[in-house]
Protein backbone atom coordinates (compact mmCIF):
# COMPACT_ATOMS: atom_id res chain seq x y z
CA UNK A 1 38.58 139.79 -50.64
CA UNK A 2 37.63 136.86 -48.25
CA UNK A 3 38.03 133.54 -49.51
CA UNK A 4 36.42 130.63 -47.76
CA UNK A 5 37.28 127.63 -48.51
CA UNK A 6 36.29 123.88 -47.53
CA UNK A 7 36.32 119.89 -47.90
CA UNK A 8 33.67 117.98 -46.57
CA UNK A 9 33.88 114.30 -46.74
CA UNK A 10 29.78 113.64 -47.74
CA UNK A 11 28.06 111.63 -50.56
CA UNK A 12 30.62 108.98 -50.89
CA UNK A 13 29.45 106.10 -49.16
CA UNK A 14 32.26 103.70 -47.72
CA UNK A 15 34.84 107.00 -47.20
CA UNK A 16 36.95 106.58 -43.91
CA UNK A 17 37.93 109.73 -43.58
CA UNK A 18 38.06 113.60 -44.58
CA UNK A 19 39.89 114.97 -47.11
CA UNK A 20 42.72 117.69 -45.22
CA UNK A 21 42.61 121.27 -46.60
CA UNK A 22 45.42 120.31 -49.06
CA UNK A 23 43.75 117.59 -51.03
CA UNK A 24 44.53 117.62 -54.66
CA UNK A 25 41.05 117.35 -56.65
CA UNK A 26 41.14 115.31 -59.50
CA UNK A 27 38.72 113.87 -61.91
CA UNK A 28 35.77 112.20 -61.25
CA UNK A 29 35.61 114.03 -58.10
CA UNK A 30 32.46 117.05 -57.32
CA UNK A 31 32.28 120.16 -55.99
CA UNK A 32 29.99 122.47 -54.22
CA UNK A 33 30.77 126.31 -55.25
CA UNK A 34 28.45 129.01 -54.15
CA UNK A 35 29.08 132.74 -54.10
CA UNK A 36 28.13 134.78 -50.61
CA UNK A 37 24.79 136.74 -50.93
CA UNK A 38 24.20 134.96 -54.67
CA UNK A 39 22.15 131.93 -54.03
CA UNK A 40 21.72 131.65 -58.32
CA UNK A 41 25.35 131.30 -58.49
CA UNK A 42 25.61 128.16 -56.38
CA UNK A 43 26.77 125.07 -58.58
CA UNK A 44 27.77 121.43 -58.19
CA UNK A 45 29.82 120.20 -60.81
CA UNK A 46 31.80 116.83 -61.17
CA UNK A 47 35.09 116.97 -62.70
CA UNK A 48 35.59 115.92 -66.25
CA UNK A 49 37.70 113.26 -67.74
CA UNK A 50 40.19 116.57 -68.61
CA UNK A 51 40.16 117.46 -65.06
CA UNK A 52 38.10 120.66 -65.72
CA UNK A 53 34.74 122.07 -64.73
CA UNK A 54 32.28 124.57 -66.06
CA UNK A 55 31.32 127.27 -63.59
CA UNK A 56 28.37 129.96 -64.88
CA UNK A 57 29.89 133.57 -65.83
CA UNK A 58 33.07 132.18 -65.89
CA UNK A 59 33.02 128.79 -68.39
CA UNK A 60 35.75 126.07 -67.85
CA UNK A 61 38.18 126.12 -65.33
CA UNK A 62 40.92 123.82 -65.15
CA UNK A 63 41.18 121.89 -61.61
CA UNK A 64 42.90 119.42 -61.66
CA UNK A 65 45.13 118.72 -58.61
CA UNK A 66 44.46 122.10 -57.04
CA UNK A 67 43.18 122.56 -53.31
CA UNK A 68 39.47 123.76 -52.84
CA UNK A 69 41.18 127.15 -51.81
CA UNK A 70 42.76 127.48 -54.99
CA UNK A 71 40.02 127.08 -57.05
CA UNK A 72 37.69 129.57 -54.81
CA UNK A 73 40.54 132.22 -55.92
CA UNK A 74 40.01 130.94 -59.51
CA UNK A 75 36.36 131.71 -59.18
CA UNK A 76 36.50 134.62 -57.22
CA UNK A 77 39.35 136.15 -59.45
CA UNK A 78 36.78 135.30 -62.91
CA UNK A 79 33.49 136.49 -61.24
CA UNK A 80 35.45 140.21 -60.17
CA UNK A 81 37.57 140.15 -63.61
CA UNK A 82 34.42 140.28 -65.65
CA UNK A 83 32.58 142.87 -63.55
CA UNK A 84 30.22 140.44 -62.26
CA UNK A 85 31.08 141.27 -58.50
CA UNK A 86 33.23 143.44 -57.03
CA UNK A 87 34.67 141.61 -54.04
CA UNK A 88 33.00 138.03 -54.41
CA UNK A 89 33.34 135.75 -51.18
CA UNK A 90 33.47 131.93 -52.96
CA UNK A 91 32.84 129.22 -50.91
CA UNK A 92 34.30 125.48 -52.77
CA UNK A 93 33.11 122.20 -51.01
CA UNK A 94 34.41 118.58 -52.05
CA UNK A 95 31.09 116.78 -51.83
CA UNK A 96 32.05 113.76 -53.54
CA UNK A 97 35.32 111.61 -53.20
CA UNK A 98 36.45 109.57 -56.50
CA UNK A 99 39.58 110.34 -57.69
CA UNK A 100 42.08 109.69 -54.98
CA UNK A 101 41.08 106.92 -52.83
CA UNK A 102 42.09 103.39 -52.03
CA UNK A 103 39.73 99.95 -51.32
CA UNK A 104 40.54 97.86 -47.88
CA UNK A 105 39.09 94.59 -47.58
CA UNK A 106 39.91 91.98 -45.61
CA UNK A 107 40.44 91.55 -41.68
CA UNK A 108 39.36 95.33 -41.06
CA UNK A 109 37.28 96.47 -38.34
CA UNK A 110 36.50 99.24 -40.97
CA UNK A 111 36.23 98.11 -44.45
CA UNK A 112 35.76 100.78 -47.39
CA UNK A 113 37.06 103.31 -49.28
CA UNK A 114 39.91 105.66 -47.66
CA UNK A 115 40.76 109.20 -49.01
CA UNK A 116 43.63 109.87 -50.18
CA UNK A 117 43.43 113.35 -48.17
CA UNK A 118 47.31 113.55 -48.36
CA UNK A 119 50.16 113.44 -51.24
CA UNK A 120 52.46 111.56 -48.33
CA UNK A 121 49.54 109.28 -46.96
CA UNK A 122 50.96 106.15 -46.16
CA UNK A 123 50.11 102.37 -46.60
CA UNK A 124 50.70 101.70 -42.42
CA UNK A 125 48.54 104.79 -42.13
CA UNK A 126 45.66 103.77 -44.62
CA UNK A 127 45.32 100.50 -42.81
CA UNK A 128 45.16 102.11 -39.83
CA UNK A 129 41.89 104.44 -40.82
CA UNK A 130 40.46 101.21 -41.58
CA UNK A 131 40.89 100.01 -38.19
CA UNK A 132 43.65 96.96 -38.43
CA UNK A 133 45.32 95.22 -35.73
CA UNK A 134 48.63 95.56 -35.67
CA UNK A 135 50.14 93.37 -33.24
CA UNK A 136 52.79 90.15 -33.13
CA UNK A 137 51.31 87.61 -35.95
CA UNK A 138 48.92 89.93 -37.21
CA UNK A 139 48.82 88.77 -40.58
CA UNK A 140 50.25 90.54 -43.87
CA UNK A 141 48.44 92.92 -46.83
CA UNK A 142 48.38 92.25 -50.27
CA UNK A 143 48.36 95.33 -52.34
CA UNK A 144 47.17 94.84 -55.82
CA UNK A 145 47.15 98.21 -58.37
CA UNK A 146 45.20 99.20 -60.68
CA UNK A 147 47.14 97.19 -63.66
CA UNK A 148 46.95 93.57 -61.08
CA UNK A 149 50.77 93.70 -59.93
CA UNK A 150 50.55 92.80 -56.69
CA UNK A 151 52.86 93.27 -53.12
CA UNK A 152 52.97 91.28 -49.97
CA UNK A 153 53.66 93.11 -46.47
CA UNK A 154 54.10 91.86 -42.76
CA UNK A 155 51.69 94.15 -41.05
CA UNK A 156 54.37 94.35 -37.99
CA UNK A 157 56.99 95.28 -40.30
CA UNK A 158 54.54 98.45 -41.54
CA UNK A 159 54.04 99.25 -38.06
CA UNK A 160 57.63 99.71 -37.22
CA UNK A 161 57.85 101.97 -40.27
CA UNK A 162 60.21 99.07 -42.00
CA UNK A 163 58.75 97.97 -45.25
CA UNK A 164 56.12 100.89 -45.96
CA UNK A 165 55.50 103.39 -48.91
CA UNK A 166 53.26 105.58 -49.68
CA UNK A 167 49.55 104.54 -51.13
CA UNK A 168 48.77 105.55 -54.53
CA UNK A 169 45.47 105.99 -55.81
CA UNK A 170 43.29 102.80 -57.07
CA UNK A 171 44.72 100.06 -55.69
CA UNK A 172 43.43 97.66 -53.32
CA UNK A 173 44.69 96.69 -50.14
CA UNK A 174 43.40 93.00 -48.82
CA UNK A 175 44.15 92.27 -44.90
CA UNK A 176 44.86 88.89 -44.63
CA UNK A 177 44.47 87.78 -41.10
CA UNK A 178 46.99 85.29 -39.89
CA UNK A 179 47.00 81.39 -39.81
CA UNK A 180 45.82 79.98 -36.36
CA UNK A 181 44.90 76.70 -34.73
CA UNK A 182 42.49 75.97 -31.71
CA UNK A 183 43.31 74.29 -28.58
CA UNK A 184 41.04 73.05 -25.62
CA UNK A 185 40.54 70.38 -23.42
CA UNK A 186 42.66 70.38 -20.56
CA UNK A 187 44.08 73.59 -20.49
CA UNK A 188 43.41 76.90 -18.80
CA UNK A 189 42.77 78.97 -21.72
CA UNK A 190 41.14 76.81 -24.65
CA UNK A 191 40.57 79.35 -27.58
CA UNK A 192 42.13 80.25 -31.05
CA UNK A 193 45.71 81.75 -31.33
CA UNK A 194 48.02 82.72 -34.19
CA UNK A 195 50.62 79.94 -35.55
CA UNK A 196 53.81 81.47 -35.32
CA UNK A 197 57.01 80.19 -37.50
CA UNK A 198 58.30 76.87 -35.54
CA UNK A 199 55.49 77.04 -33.34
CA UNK A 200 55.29 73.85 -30.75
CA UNK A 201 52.91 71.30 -29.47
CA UNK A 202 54.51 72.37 -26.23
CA UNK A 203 54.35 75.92 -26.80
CA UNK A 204 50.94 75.73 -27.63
CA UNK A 205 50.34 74.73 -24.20
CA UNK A 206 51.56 77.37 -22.90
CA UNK A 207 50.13 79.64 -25.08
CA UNK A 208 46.68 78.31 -23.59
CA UNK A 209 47.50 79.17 -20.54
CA UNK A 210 49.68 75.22 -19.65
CA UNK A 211 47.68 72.13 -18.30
CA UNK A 212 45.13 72.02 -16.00
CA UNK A 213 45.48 70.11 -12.64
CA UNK A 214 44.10 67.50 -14.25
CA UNK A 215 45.56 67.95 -17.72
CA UNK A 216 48.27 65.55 -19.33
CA UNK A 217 51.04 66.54 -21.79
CA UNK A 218 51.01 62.82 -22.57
CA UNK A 219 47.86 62.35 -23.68
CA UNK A 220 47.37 65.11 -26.37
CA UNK A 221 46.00 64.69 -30.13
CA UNK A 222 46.14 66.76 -33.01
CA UNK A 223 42.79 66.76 -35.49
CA UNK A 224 43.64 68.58 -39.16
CA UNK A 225 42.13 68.39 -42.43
CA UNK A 226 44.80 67.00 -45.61
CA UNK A 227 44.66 68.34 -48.67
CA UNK A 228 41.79 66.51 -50.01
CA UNK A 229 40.06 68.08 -46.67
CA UNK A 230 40.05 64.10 -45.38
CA UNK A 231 40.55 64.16 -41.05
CA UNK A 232 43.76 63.11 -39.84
CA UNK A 233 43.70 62.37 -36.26
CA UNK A 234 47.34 62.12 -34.25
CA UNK A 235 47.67 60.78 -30.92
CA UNK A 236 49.65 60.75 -28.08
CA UNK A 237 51.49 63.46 -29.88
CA UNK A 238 55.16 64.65 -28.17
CA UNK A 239 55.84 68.51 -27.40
CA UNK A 240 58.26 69.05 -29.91
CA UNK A 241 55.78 68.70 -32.47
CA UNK A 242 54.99 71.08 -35.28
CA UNK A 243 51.57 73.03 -34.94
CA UNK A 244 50.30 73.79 -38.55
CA UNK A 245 47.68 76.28 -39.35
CA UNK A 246 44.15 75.13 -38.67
CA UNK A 247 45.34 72.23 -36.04
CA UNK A 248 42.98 71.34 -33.23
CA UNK A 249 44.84 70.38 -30.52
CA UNK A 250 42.76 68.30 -27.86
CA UNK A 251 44.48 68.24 -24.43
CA UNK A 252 43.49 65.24 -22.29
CA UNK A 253 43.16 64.49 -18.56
CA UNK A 254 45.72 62.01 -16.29
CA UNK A 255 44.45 58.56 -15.64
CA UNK A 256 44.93 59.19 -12.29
């Protein structure tokens, strides 16, 4: 007896990426299941709430976190107990994702809804499907489940495999891109760059690339917003100065 088997990652809009031959179905999610050479036989079914579906010939068949392999066997086994063929070739197709997926949102080149294709399919490995940047000051991910408790993690640490765990199904991951301020003026490299902890007026600088010939480290000025989002302007500020998120640093030029 020949069983084919197959997932196909189609119909879900927003899903990353394919389900792997050993993805558990579970409910919600829908199947393809046709029978070689019996074109009546073909069926798409969506998984009930018990984790069973109802296939023609054969009636309900329970599902529920077995591979699409398993359950052509399942069918194949009903359709030749019952007389109906004698060596049935079953063909069962995941068509539609619902069961086992998690939501990224956030700062994600790829935003959506990744399959849970895997039992061992990490958090670090989810974000990456979605496309996130894991570099120095990249930001952390709050991951909220399905009952609202929520974790923090330091996208660097889940890149060196420190603080990581495995994704579970429902929850949500947010990608929280990390605090920054802008420099320009006299510098070589005006732009927007990540605020690291104890970052410095004078490290900013440098970060931009240090002074132009004509720049001055003595005539630099920081423009932020307080809390009541009023503009606070400080001049003539020293290196050792604390950068805070959202600063604009304005580099000036030498008298002379």
């Amino acid at each position: 007896m020949i069983l084919l088997a197959a997932v196909l990652a189609t119909g879900m809009a927003g899903a990353i990426a394919p389900a792997s031959d050993d993805y558990r179905i579970g409910r919600g999610d829908v199947l393809k299941i046709t029978v070689y050479r019996a074109a009546d036989m073909e069926s798409t079914v969506r998984v009930s709430d018990q984790g069973e579906i109802v296939f023609p010939a054969i009636g309900a068949i329970d599902v529920a976190e077995k591979t699409a392999a398993e359950v052509a066997g399942i069918v194949a086994a009903g359709l030749k107990s019952r007389g109906i063929f004698l060596d049935p070739s079953v063909n069962v197709m995941v068509v539609e994702f619902h069961s086992k997926t998690v939501s990224v949102l956030g700062a994600v080149l790829k935003p959506g809804e990744i399959i849970l294709d895997r039992p061992n399919l990490t958090i670090a490995e989810v974000l990456a499907r979605a496309g996130t940047t894991f570099t120095a000051a990249s930001g952390f991910v709050s991951v909220v489940d399905p009952g609202g408790a929520r974790e923090q993690f330091d996208l660097v640490d889940l890149a060196s495999g420190g603080h990581n765990r495995i994704a579970r199904p429902g929850e949500v991951l947010f990608v929280q891109a990390p605090p920054t301020f802008y420099i320009r003026g006299e510098v070589i490299r005006s732009g927007e760059y990540p605020v690291t902890a104890g970052l410095t007026v004078g490290q900013a600088i440098a970060i931009g690339g240090g002074l132009t010939d004509r720049g001055s480290a003595a005539r630099v000025r920081i423009e932020r917003h307080g809390a009541d989002g009023a503009l606070i302007v400080q001049r003539s500020v020293k290196g050792g100065v604390s950068v805070q998120p959202g600063d604009l640093l304005i580099v000036g030029s030498r008298l002379f």
